Amino acid sequence: EDQVEPDPSKKTLVILGTGWGSVSLLKRLDTENYNVIVISPRNYFLFTPLLPSCTTGTIEHRSIMEPIRTILRQKKARVRFYEAEASSIDPDRKVVRLIDTSEIRGDITETEVPYDMLVVGVGAENATFGIPGVREHSCFLKEIGDAQKIRKRIMDCVETAAFKDQSPQEIDRLLHMVVVGGGPTGVEFAGELQDFFEEDIKKLVPEISDRFRVTLIEALPNVLPMFSKQLIEYTESTFKEEKINIHTKTMVKKVTDKTVEAEVTGPDGKKKTVVFPYGLLVWATGNAVRPVVKDLMSRIPAQANSRRGLAVNEYLVVQGTRDIWAVGDCAVAGYAPTAQVASQEGTFLARLFNNMAKTEALEAKISELSSSLNLQPGNSAAISHEIEQHERQLRRIKDIKPFHYSHQGSLAYIGSEKAVADVTWFNGNLAAAGSLTFLFWRSAYISMCFSTRNRLLVINDWLKSKVFGRDLSRE
Ligand code: FAD
Ligand code: NAD
């Protein structure tokens, strides 16, 4: 079980990433069938749906992280993990180049890993559309470090606004929290931020309490485009009650260290430029393709027309290759880039790989039996029967259906203990919103948490912030 060296009789399966896609694959993969190697710059799985709650301390960040080493320890056969970034993939030589990008590095920082089979699950990076100033001045909301940075900055803005002799105009700027992007990330973050302010900051820093403002900027005519119309309306009216300003049809064009410049389309169709001074800016305008994926795409002629990621077939094989699969946000399979899709894709690949191994084992057994048929003519009836049984089993296993995504619904938290949900219910659609939906949202996420440990920690965090309030220390 604790075998250290790779088994030369088995194929090497390399998995890139430790996110939703790769970890769902690992969870169900029978690791005894392959030499499995996992490569990711992050040595933990992150439960992204609760990441917006970490920005305000409603949930502590470690409660939604699960170390990959713990996950791998539970596998039947040993899996190797390298904390590194895949910098390039060579589909002709079948090797992955990896770089240690962490703070502490040894003599070797760059090397190669050969593969027989490769799964790309590296996710996506933040889209900025090349808008000037975005990378330098805004916070993103994708990784744990982003949430920690936001949490720190919110309190820094508050304490700086409360600084002695601060001018009213500067107080207004510092306490203006601007969120760009009205997708679920932007909406959930705006809701969490307003909660933090209403429930905690207001009480503890009363001198600035009437100055705090949250503004959500969205280029399209409405927020949450993937939700049904009534839920969009519900969200917009709840935000109005929560005093979150929504600016739709407003496209950000430029960012400086203290302002956001946007182009607004008025009701008459005329465009004008508006400037929003801010203290904290959070940029949540969706996904862009990672460099390692772009590089791989450029090496495969069949990917020439794909823009948003690796085009895959219905078995998630990267088009134009035979032994590379892609899952999650880096794959273009015709679904939205969500955790739900990524995890179902990972589960599908685990089944596929488990079956492929079984198929190979059965085929080997059948050919072995066939040769013994000639050597032991006396036993031929029994052996033929056994062959037949194996062949039947082989047909059943080989008949694996293509990947099919089953949509369970969309859920989003919108602040003040309210949530919106579009769920599939007895083949129909159910749209729900409000406080009951909030309880549903909480229980759904609790049940989806990676481990019992995560579940207990999250419940504990919710209770703690309810009873004692959120922690305003800026660490
Ligand atoms: P990820 O989970 O992003 O994982 C990618 C992995 O690849 C990471 O481990 C990363 O470190 C690693 N990696 C990066 N570069 C390299 C490299 N060069 N080499 C090797 N490894 C690399 N979806 C939902 O369905 N429901 C939700 O409620 C929801 N909430 C969300 C909230 C937030 C704040 C965010 C940001 C997203 C949310 N999503 C939600 C979307 C969901 O998180 C993504 O769709 C999902 O994470 C995609 O899974 P993935 O495995 O493709 O990528
Ligand atoms: P998104 O792509 O869903 O939304 C980004 C928004 O930013 C778009 O509405 C776009 O019009 C807007 N935008 C782009 N450029 C802009 C500009 N210059 N100025 C103003 N607005 C601009 O991104 P997201 O919210 O980060 O979500 C990414 C993925 O993760 C989606 O698939 C989403 O469904 C999923 N997700 C789901 C949940 C959930 O289910 N609760 C939560 C977070 C993320």
Coordinates of C-alpha atoms and ligand atoms in Angstrom, one line a residue:
E1 CA 0.0 0.0 0.0
D2 CA 2.8 2.4 0.8
Q3 CA 4.6 1.6 -2.3
V4 CA 6.9 4.5 -3.2
E5 CA 8.2 3.8 -6.7
P6 CA 5.8 4.0 -9.6
D7 CA 4.7 0.6 -10.9
P8 CA 6.1 0.2 -14.5
S9 CA 3.2 -2.1 -15.5
K10 CA 0.7 0.7 -14.9
K11 CA 0.0 3.8 -16.9
T12 CA 0.9 7.2 -15.5
L13 CA -2.1 9.4 -15.0
V14 CA -1.2 13.1 -14.4
I15 CA -3.9 15.4 -13.0
L16 CA -3.4 19.1 -13.0
G17 CA -5.2 21.2 -10.4
T18 CA -6.8 20.7 -7.0
G19 CA -10.1 22.4 -7.6
W20 CA -13.6 21.2 -8.1
G21 CA -13.0 19.2 -11.3
S22 CA -9.7 17.5 -10.3
V23 CA -10.7 16.7 -6.7
S24 CA -14.1 15.2 -7.7
L25 CA -12.1 13.0 -10.1
L26 CA -9.7 12.0 -7.3
K27 CA -12.5 11.3 -4.9
R28 CA -13.9 8.5 -7.0
L29 CA -10.9 7.3 -8.9
D30 CA -9.6 3.8 -8.1
T31 CA -6.0 4.8 -7.7
E32 CA -4.8 1.2 -7.8
N33 CA -5.2 1.1 -11.6
Y34 CA -2.7 3.9 -12.4
N35 CA 0.4 5.7 -11.2
V36 CA -1.4 8.9 -10.2
I37 CA 0.4 12.2 -10.0
V38 CA -1.3 15.4 -8.9
I39 CA 0.3 18.8 -9.7
S40 CA -1.1 22.1 -8.4
P41 CA 0.3 25.3 -7.0
R42 CA -2.3 25.0 -4.2
N43 CA -2.0 22.1 -1.8
Y44 CA -5.6 22.2 -0.8
F45 CA -9.1 22.1 -2.2
L46 CA -11.2 25.3 -1.8
F47 CA -14.9 25.3 -1.4
T48 CA -15.5 28.4 -3.5
P49 CA -19.3 28.8 -2.8
L50 CA -18.5 30.1 0.7
L51 CA -15.6 32.3 -0.3
P52 CA -17.6 35.5 -0.4
S53 CA -18.4 34.9 3.3
C54 CA -14.6 34.9 4.1
T55 CA -14.2 38.5 3.0
T56 CA -16.1 39.7 6.1
G57 CA -15.1 37.0 8.5
T58 CA -18.6 35.4 8.6
I59 CA -16.6 32.3 7.9
E60 CA -12.9 31.9 8.7
H61 CA -10.9 30.9 5.6
R62 CA -9.5 27.6 6.9
S63 CA -13.0 26.3 7.4
I64 CA -13.5 26.0 3.7
M65 CA -10.1 24.5 2.8
E66 CA -9.2 20.8 2.8
P67 CA -5.6 19.8 2.5
I68 CA -4.9 17.7 -0.6
R69 CA -2.6 15.5 1.5
T70 CA -5.6 14.5 3.7
I71 CA -7.7 13.7 0.6
L72 CA -4.9 11.6 -1.0
R73 CA -4.2 9.8 2.3
Q74 CA -7.6 8.2 2.0
K75 CA -6.9 6.6 -1.4
K76 CA -6.3 2.9 -1.7
A77 CA -3.0 3.3 -3.6
R78 CA -0.4 6.0 -3.0
V79 CA -0.8 9.2 -5.1
R80 CA 2.1 11.6 -5.6
F81 CA 1.5 15.3 -5.2
Y82 CA 3.8 18.1 -6.4
E83 CA 3.1 21.7 -5.3
A84 CA 3.9 23.4 -8.5
E85 CA 2.4 25.2 -11.5
A86 CA 2.3 23.4 -14.8
S87 CA 3.9 26.0 -17.1
S88 CA 3.6 24.1 -20.4
I89 CA 2.3 20.8 -21.8
D90 CA 3.9 19.1 -24.7
P91 CA 1.4 16.8 -26.4
D92 CA 3.9 15.3 -28.7
R93 CA 6.5 14.3 -26.2
K94 CA 3.8 13.7 -23.6
V95 CA 5.4 15.7 -20.8
V96 CA 4.3 18.4 -18.5
R97 CA 6.7 21.1 -17.5
L98 CA 6.4 22.3 -13.9
I99 CA 7.7 25.2 -11.9
D100 CA 7.8 25.7 -8.1
T101 CA 6.3 29.1 -7.7
S102 CA 6.1 29.1 -3.9
E103 CA 8.1 31.3 -1.6
I104 CA 10.6 28.7 -0.5
R105 CA 12.4 26.9 -3.3
G106 CA 15.1 24.2 -3.3
D107 CA 17.9 23.6 -5.8
I108 CA 15.4 22.2 -8.3
T109 CA 12.7 24.6 -9.2
E110 CA 11.8 23.5 -12.6
T111 CA 11.4 20.0 -14.1
E112 CA 9.3 17.7 -16.3
V113 CA 6.8 14.9 -15.6
P114 CA 6.0 12.4 -18.4
Y115 CA 2.4 11.1 -18.7
D116 CA 0.5 8.4 -20.5
M117 CA -2.8 10.1 -19.7
L118 CA -3.3 13.7 -18.7
V119 CA -6.3 15.6 -17.1
V120 CA -6.2 19.3 -17.3
G121 CA -8.3 20.9 -14.4
V122 CA -6.5 24.2 -13.9
G123 CA -9.6 26.4 -13.8
A124 CA -9.5 29.9 -15.2
E125 CA -8.0 33.3 -14.2
N126 CA -9.7 36.6 -13.7
A127 CA -10.9 38.5 -16.7
T128 CA -9.8 42.2 -16.9
F129 CA -10.3 42.7 -20.6
G130 CA -7.1 44.7 -20.6
I131 CA -8.9 47.6 -18.8
P132 CA -6.1 49.9 -17.6
G133 CA -5.5 50.0 -13.8
V134 CA -7.5 46.9 -12.9
R135 CA -4.6 44.6 -12.1
E136 CA -2.8 47.3 -10.1
H137 CA -5.6 48.6 -8.0
S138 CA -8.4 46.1 -7.5
C139 CA -8.9 43.0 -5.5
F140 CA -10.2 39.9 -7.1
L141 CA -12.3 37.2 -5.4
K142 CA -11.2 33.8 -6.5
E143 CA -8.7 32.4 -4.1
I144 CA -8.3 32.4 -0.3
G145 CA -5.6 35.1 -0.5
D146 CA -8.0 37.4 -2.3
A147 CA -10.6 37.0 0.4
Q148 CA -8.0 37.7 3.1
K149 CA -6.8 40.8 1.3
I150 CA -10.4 42.1 1.0
R151 CA -11.1 41.5 4.7
K152 CA -8.0 43.5 5.6
R153 CA -8.7 46.3 3.3
I154 CA -12.3 46.8 4.4
M155 CA -11.1 47.3 8.0
D156 CA -8.2 49.5 6.8
C157 CA -10.7 51.7 4.9
V158 CA -12.9 51.9 8.0
E159 CA -10.0 52.8 10.4
T160 CA -8.6 55.3 8.0
A161 CA -11.9 57.0 7.6
A162 CA -12.2 57.2 11.4
F163 CA -8.7 58.8 11.6
K164 CA -8.6 62.1 13.4
D165 CA -9.4 65.2 11.3
Q166 CA -10.2 63.2 8.1
S167 CA -12.1 65.4 5.7
P168 CA -15.8 64.5 5.0
Q169 CA -15.0 64.1 1.3
E170 CA -12.2 61.7 2.0
I171 CA -14.4 59.8 4.5
D172 CA -16.9 59.3 1.8
R173 CA -14.3 58.0 -0.6
L174 CA -12.7 55.6 1.8
L175 CA -16.1 54.2 2.8
H176 CA -17.3 53.7 -0.8
M177 CA -17.0 50.0 -1.6
V178 CA -17.3 49.5 -5.3
V179 CA -17.9 46.1 -6.9
V180 CA -17.6 45.6 -10.6
G181 CA -19.5 42.7 -12.2
G182 CA -23.1 41.8 -11.4
G183 CA -22.7 38.1 -11.8
P184 CA -23.2 35.9 -8.7
T185 CA -19.7 36.6 -7.3
G186 CA -20.3 40.4 -7.3
V187 CA -23.8 40.1 -6.0
E188 CA -22.9 37.7 -3.2
F189 CA -20.0 39.8 -2.1
A190 CA -22.0 43.0 -2.1
G191 CA -24.6 41.3 0.1
E192 CA -22.0 40.0 2.5
L193 CA -20.4 43.4 2.7
Q194 CA -23.7 45.2 3.5
D195 CA -24.4 42.6 6.2
F196 CA -21.0 43.2 7.8
F197 CA -21.6 46.9 7.9
E198 CA -25.2 46.6 9.2
E199 CA -24.5 44.0 11.8
D200 CA -21.1 44.9 13.1
I201 CA -19.2 47.9 11.8
K202 CA -22.2 50.3 12.4
K203 CA -22.3 49.3 16.1
L204 CA -18.6 49.3 16.7
V205 CA -17.6 52.4 14.7
P206 CA -20.7 54.5 15.1
E207 CA -19.0 57.8 14.2
I208 CA -18.9 56.9 10.5
S209 CA -22.1 54.8 10.3
D210 CA -24.0 57.0 7.9
R211 CA -21.2 57.2 5.3
F212 CA -20.6 53.6 4.4
R213 CA -21.9 52.8 0.8
V214 CA -21.8 49.7 -1.4
T215 CA -22.1 50.2 -5.2
L216 CA -22.4 47.4 -7.7
I217 CA -21.6 48.2 -11.3
E218 CA -22.8 46.0 -14.2
A219 CA -22.4 46.5 -17.9
L220 CA -25.6 44.6 -18.9
P221 CA -29.2 45.9 -18.3
N222 CA -29.5 43.7 -15.2
V223 CA -27.6 41.7 -12.6
L224 CA -27.5 37.9 -12.3
P225 CA -28.3 37.2 -16.0
M226 CA -28.4 33.4 -15.4
F227 CA -31.3 33.7 -13.0
S228 CA -35.0 33.9 -13.9
K229 CA -36.6 37.3 -14.3
Q230 CA -38.5 37.4 -11.1
L231 CA -35.4 36.5 -9.1
I232 CA -33.5 39.3 -10.8
E233 CA -36.2 41.7 -9.8
Y234 CA -36.3 40.3 -6.2
T235 CA -32.5 40.8 -6.0
E236 CA -32.6 44.3 -7.3
S237 CA -35.4 45.3 -4.9
T238 CA -33.7 43.7 -1.9
F239 CA -30.5 45.5 -2.8
K240 CA -32.5 48.8 -2.8
E241 CA -33.8 48.0 0.7
E242 CA -30.3 47.1 1.8
K243 CA -29.1 50.4 0.3
I244 CA -26.8 48.8 -2.1
N245 CA -26.6 51.1 -5.2
I246 CA -26.9 49.2 -8.5
H247 CA -25.6 50.9 -11.6
T248 CA -26.6 48.7 -14.6
K249 CA -25.7 49.6 -18.3
T250 CA -22.5 50.9 -16.8
M251 CA -19.3 49.7 -18.3
V252 CA -16.0 50.3 -16.5
K253 CA -13.4 51.6 -18.8
K254 CA -10.5 52.7 -16.6
V255 CA -9.4 52.4 -13.0
T256 CA -7.0 54.6 -11.0
D257 CA -5.8 54.2 -7.4
K258 CA -8.8 56.2 -6.1
T259 CA -11.4 56.2 -8.9
V260 CA -13.4 54.1 -11.3
E261 CA -14.4 55.6 -14.6
A262 CA -17.3 54.1 -16.4
E263 CA -19.5 54.7 -19.4
V264 CA -23.2 54.9 -18.7
T265 CA -25.8 54.4 -21.3
G266 CA -28.8 56.6 -20.5
P267 CA -32.5 55.9 -21.3
D268 CA -32.1 57.9 -24.5
G269 CA -29.2 55.7 -25.6
K270 CA -26.7 58.5 -25.1
K271 CA -23.4 57.6 -23.4
K272 CA -21.7 59.6 -20.7
T273 CA -18.7 59.1 -18.5
V274 CA -19.1 58.8 -14.7
V275 CA -16.4 58.8 -12.1
F276 CA -16.8 56.9 -8.9
P277 CA -14.3 57.6 -6.1
Y278 CA -13.7 54.5 -4.0
G279 CA -11.9 53.1 -1.0
L280 CA -12.1 49.4 -1.9
L281 CA -12.6 48.1 -5.4
V282 CA -13.5 44.4 -6.0
W283 CA -13.3 43.2 -9.6
A284 CA -15.6 40.3 -10.4
T285 CA -16.2 40.2 -14.2
G286 CA -15.8 36.5 -14.8
N287 CA -13.2 34.2 -16.3
A288 CA -10.3 34.3 -18.7
V289 CA -8.1 31.5 -20.1
R290 CA -5.0 30.6 -18.2
P291 CA -1.6 30.9 -20.0
V292 CA -0.8 27.2 -19.7
V293 CA -4.1 26.4 -21.4
K294 CA -3.6 29.0 -24.1
D295 CA -0.2 27.6 -24.8
L296 CA -1.6 24.0 -25.1
M297 CA -4.3 25.2 -27.4
S298 CA -1.8 26.9 -29.7
R299 CA 0.0 23.5 -30.1
I300 CA -3.1 21.6 -31.2
P301 CA -4.4 22.6 -34.7
A302 CA -8.0 21.3 -33.8
Q303 CA -8.2 24.0 -31.1
A304 CA -7.5 26.9 -33.5
N305 CA -11.2 28.1 -33.4
S306 CA -11.7 27.7 -29.7
R307 CA -11.5 30.9 -27.7
R308 CA -12.8 30.3 -24.2
G309 CA -10.8 27.2 -23.4
L310 CA -10.0 23.6 -24.4
A311 CA -12.8 22.3 -26.7
V312 CA -13.6 18.8 -25.6
N313 CA -15.8 16.0 -27.0
E314 CA -18.7 14.3 -25.2
Y315 CA -16.2 12.1 -23.3
L316 CA -14.3 15.2 -22.3
V317 CA -11.3 14.3 -24.5
V318 CA -9.5 17.5 -25.6
Q319 CA -10.3 17.7 -29.3
G320 CA -7.3 17.0 -31.5
T321 CA -5.7 14.7 -28.8
R322 CA -6.1 11.1 -27.7
D323 CA -4.8 11.1 -24.2
I324 CA -5.6 14.5 -22.8
W325 CA -8.9 15.2 -21.0
A326 CA -10.1 18.5 -19.6
V327 CA -12.6 19.3 -16.8
G328 CA -14.1 22.5 -15.3
D329 CA -13.6 26.1 -16.1
C330 CA -10.7 25.4 -18.5
A331 CA -12.8 23.1 -20.7
V332 CA -15.4 24.1 -23.2
A333 CA -18.1 21.5 -23.1
G334 CA -21.1 23.7 -23.7
Y335 CA -21.9 24.4 -20.0
A336 CA -21.5 27.3 -17.6
P337 CA -18.2 27.5 -15.7
T338 CA -19.6 26.4 -12.4
A339 CA -18.5 24.1 -9.5
Q340 CA -21.6 22.0 -10.3
V341 CA -20.5 21.3 -13.8
A342 CA -16.8 20.8 -12.9
S343 CA -17.6 18.3 -10.2
Q344 CA -19.9 16.2 -12.4
E345 CA -17.2 16.2 -15.1
G346 CA -14.7 15.0 -12.6
T347 CA -17.0 12.2 -11.4
F348 CA -17.6 11.2 -15.0
L349 CA -13.9 10.9 -15.7
A350 CA -13.3 8.8 -12.6
R351 CA -16.0 6.4 -13.9
L352 CA -14.5 6.4 -17.3
F353 CA -10.9 5.7 -16.1
N354 CA -12.1 3.0 -13.6
N355 CA -13.9 1.4 -16.5
M356 CA -10.9 1.7 -18.9
A357 CA -8.8 -0.1 -16.4
K358 CA -11.4 -2.9 -15.9
T359 CA -11.7 -3.2 -19.7
E360 CA -8.0 -3.7 -20.1
A361 CA -7.9 -6.3 -17.3
L362 CA -10.8 -8.2 -18.8
E363 CA -9.3 -8.1 -22.3
A364 CA -6.0 -9.5 -20.9
K365 CA -8.0 -12.2 -19.1
I366 CA -9.9 -13.2 -22.2
S367 CA -6.7 -13.5 -24.3
E368 CA -5.1 -15.5 -21.6
L369 CA -8.1 -17.9 -21.5
S370 CA -8.2 -18.1 -25.2
S371 CA -4.6 -19.3 -25.3
S372 CA -5.2 -21.9 -22.6
L373 CA -8.1 -23.2 -24.7
N374 CA -5.6 -24.6 -27.1
L375 CA -3.4 -26.0 -24.4
Q376 CA -6.2 -27.8 -22.4
P377 CA -8.7 -29.2 -25.0
G378 CA -10.2 -31.4 -22.3
N379 CA -11.4 -28.3 -20.4
S380 CA -12.7 -26.4 -23.4
A381 CA -16.4 -26.3 -22.5
A382 CA -15.6 -24.7 -19.1
I383 CA -13.1 -22.3 -20.5
S384 CA -15.4 -21.2 -23.3
H385 CA -18.1 -20.6 -20.8
E386 CA -15.8 -18.4 -18.8
I387 CA -14.7 -16.5 -21.8
E388 CA -18.3 -15.9 -22.8
Q389 CA -19.0 -14.5 -19.3
H390 CA -16.0 -12.2 -19.5
E391 CA -17.0 -11.0 -22.9
R392 CA -20.5 -10.2 -21.7
Q393 CA -19.1 -8.2 -18.8
L394 CA -16.7 -6.4 -21.2
R395 CA -19.5 -5.4 -23.4
R396 CA -21.5 -4.0 -20.5
I397 CA -18.5 -2.0 -19.2
K398 CA -17.5 -0.7 -22.6
D399 CA -20.9 0.7 -23.2
I400 CA -20.2 3.9 -21.3
K401 CA -22.5 6.7 -22.1
P402 CA -21.2 10.2 -23.0
F403 CA -21.0 12.9 -20.3
H404 CA -24.4 14.3 -19.5
Y405 CA -24.7 17.3 -17.2
S406 CA -27.7 17.3 -14.8
H407 CA -28.5 20.8 -13.6
Q408 CA -29.5 20.9 -9.9
G409 CA -30.3 24.6 -9.9
S410 CA -28.7 27.9 -9.2
L411 CA -28.4 29.4 -5.7
A412 CA -27.1 32.8 -4.5
Y413 CA -26.9 34.7 -1.2
I414 CA -28.0 38.3 -1.6
G415 CA -27.5 39.6 2.0
S416 CA -29.8 40.3 5.0
E417 CA -30.4 36.5 5.4
K418 CA -32.0 36.2 2.0
A419 CA -31.1 34.0 -0.9
V420 CA -32.4 33.4 -4.4
A421 CA -32.8 29.9 -5.9
D422 CA -33.7 28.5 -9.3
V423 CA -34.0 24.8 -8.7
T424 CA -35.1 21.8 -10.7
W425 CA -38.0 20.2 -9.0
F426 CA -39.8 17.1 -10.3
N427 CA -38.7 17.9 -13.9
G428 CA -40.0 21.5 -13.5
N429 CA -38.4 24.7 -12.4
L430 CA -39.0 26.3 -9.1
A431 CA -38.0 29.9 -8.4
A432 CA -37.8 30.8 -4.8
A433 CA -36.5 33.8 -2.8
G434 CA -36.3 35.1 0.7
S435 CA -35.5 33.9 4.2
L436 CA -36.6 30.3 3.8
T437 CA -34.5 30.1 0.7
F438 CA -31.6 31.4 2.8
L439 CA -32.1 28.4 5.2
F440 CA -32.2 26.2 2.1
W441 CA -29.0 27.9 0.8
R442 CA -27.2 27.3 4.1
S443 CA -28.3 23.6 4.4
A444 CA -27.4 22.9 0.8
Y445 CA -23.9 24.3 1.2
I446 CA -23.4 22.5 4.5
S447 CA -24.3 19.2 2.8
M448 CA -21.9 20.0 -0.1
C449 CA -18.9 20.8 2.1
F450 CA -15.9 18.6 1.4
S451 CA -15.6 16.9 4.8
T452 CA -17.3 16.5 8.2
R453 CA -14.5 18.6 9.6
N454 CA -15.3 21.5 7.1
R455 CA -19.0 21.1 7.9
L456 CA -18.5 21.5 11.7
L457 CA -16.1 24.4 11.2
V458 CA -18.5 26.3 9.0
I459 CA -21.5 25.7 11.4
N460 CA -19.3 26.9 14.2
D461 CA -18.3 30.1 12.3
W462 CA -21.9 30.9 11.6
L463 CA -22.8 30.5 15.2
K464 CA -19.8 32.4 16.4
S465 CA -20.5 35.4 14.1
K466 CA -24.2 35.4 15.1
V467 CA -23.5 35.3 18.8
F468 CA -20.4 37.4 19.2
G469 CA -20.4 39.4 15.9
R470 CA -17.7 39.4 13.3
D471 CA -14.1 40.0 14.3
L472 CA -13.0 43.5 13.3
S473 CA -9.3 43.0 14.0
R474 CA -7.2 43.8 11.0
E475 CA -4.5 41.1 11.0
Ligands
FAD1 P1 -10.8 25.6 -9.8 O1 -11.7 25.1 -8.7 O2 -10.6 27.0 -9.9 O3 -9.4 24.8 -9.6 C1 -8.3 25.0 -10.4 C2 -7.1 24.4 -9.8 O4 -6.0 24.4 -10.7 C3 -6.7 25.1 -8.5 O5 -6.3 24.1 -7.6 C4 -5.5 25.9 -9.0 O6 -4.6 26.2 -7.9 C5 -4.9 25.0 -10.0 N1 -4.0 25.6 -11.0 C6 -4.0 26.8 -11.5 N2 -3.1 27.0 -12.4 C7 -2.4 25.8 -12.5 C8 -1.3 25.4 -13.2 N3 -0.7 26.2 -14.1 N4 -0.9 24.1 -13.1 C9 -1.5 23.3 -12.2 N5 -2.6 23.7 -11.5 C10 -3.0 24.9 -11.6 N6 -20.0 27.6 -8.7 C11 -21.1 27.0 -8.4 O7 -21.6 26.0 -9.0 N7 -21.8 27.4 -7.3 C12 -21.4 28.4 -6.5 O8 -22.0 28.7 -5.5 C13 -20.2 29.0 -6.8 N8 -19.7 30.0 -6.1 C14 -18.5 30.6 -6.5 C15 -18.1 31.7 -5.7 C16 -16.9 32.4 -6.0 C17 -16.4 33.5 -5.2 C18 -16.2 31.9 -7.2 C19 -14.9 32.6 -7.6 C20 -16.6 30.9 -8.0 C21 -17.8 30.3 -7.6 N9 -18.3 29.2 -8.4 C22 -19.5 28.6 -8.0 C23 -17.6 28.8 -9.6 C24 -16.7 27.6 -9.3 O9 -15.9 27.9 -8.2 C25 -15.9 27.2 -10.5 O10 -16.7 27.0 -11.6 C26 -15.0 26.0 -10.1 O11 -14.1 26.3 -9.1 C27 -14.4 25.4 -11.3 O12 -13.6 24.3 -11.0 P2 -12.2 23.9 -11.6 O13 -11.8 22.6 -11.0 O14 -12.3 24.0 -13.1 O15 -11.3 25.1 -11.2
NAD2 P1 -19.9 36.3 -14.5 O1 -19.2 36.0 -15.7 O2 -21.1 35.4 -14.1 O3 -20.4 37.8 -14.4 C1 -19.5 38.9 -14.7 C2 -20.3 40.1 -15.0 O4 -19.5 41.2 -15.1 C3 -21.2 40.0 -16.2 O5 -22.5 40.2 -15.9 C4 -20.6 41.1 -17.1 O6 -21.6 41.7 -17.9 C5 -20.0 42.1 -16.1 N1 -18.9 42.9 -16.7 C6 -17.9 42.5 -17.5 N2 -17.1 43.5 -17.8 C7 -17.6 44.6 -17.2 C8 -17.2 46.0 -17.1 N3 -16.1 46.4 -17.7 N4 -17.9 46.8 -16.4 C9 -19.0 46.4 -15.7 N5 -19.5 45.1 -15.8 C10 -18.7 44.2 -16.5 O7 -18.7 36.2 -13.3 P2 -18.8 35.6 -11.8 O8 -19.9 36.2 -11.1 O9 -17.4 35.8 -11.3 O10 -19.1 34.1 -12.0 C11 -18.2 33.2 -12.7 C12 -18.8 31.8 -12.8 O11 -18.9 31.3 -11.5 C13 -20.2 31.8 -13.4 O12 -20.4 30.7 -14.2 C14 -21.1 31.7 -12.2 O13 -22.3 31.1 -12.4 C15 -20.2 30.9 -11.2 N6 -20.6 31.4 -9.8 C16 -21.7 30.9 -9.3 C17 -22.1 31.3 -8.0 C18 -23.4 30.7 -7.4 O14 -24.0 29.9 -8.0 N7 -23.8 31.2 -6.3 C19 -21.4 32.2 -7.3 C20 -20.2 32.7 -7.9 C21 -19.8 32.3 -9.2

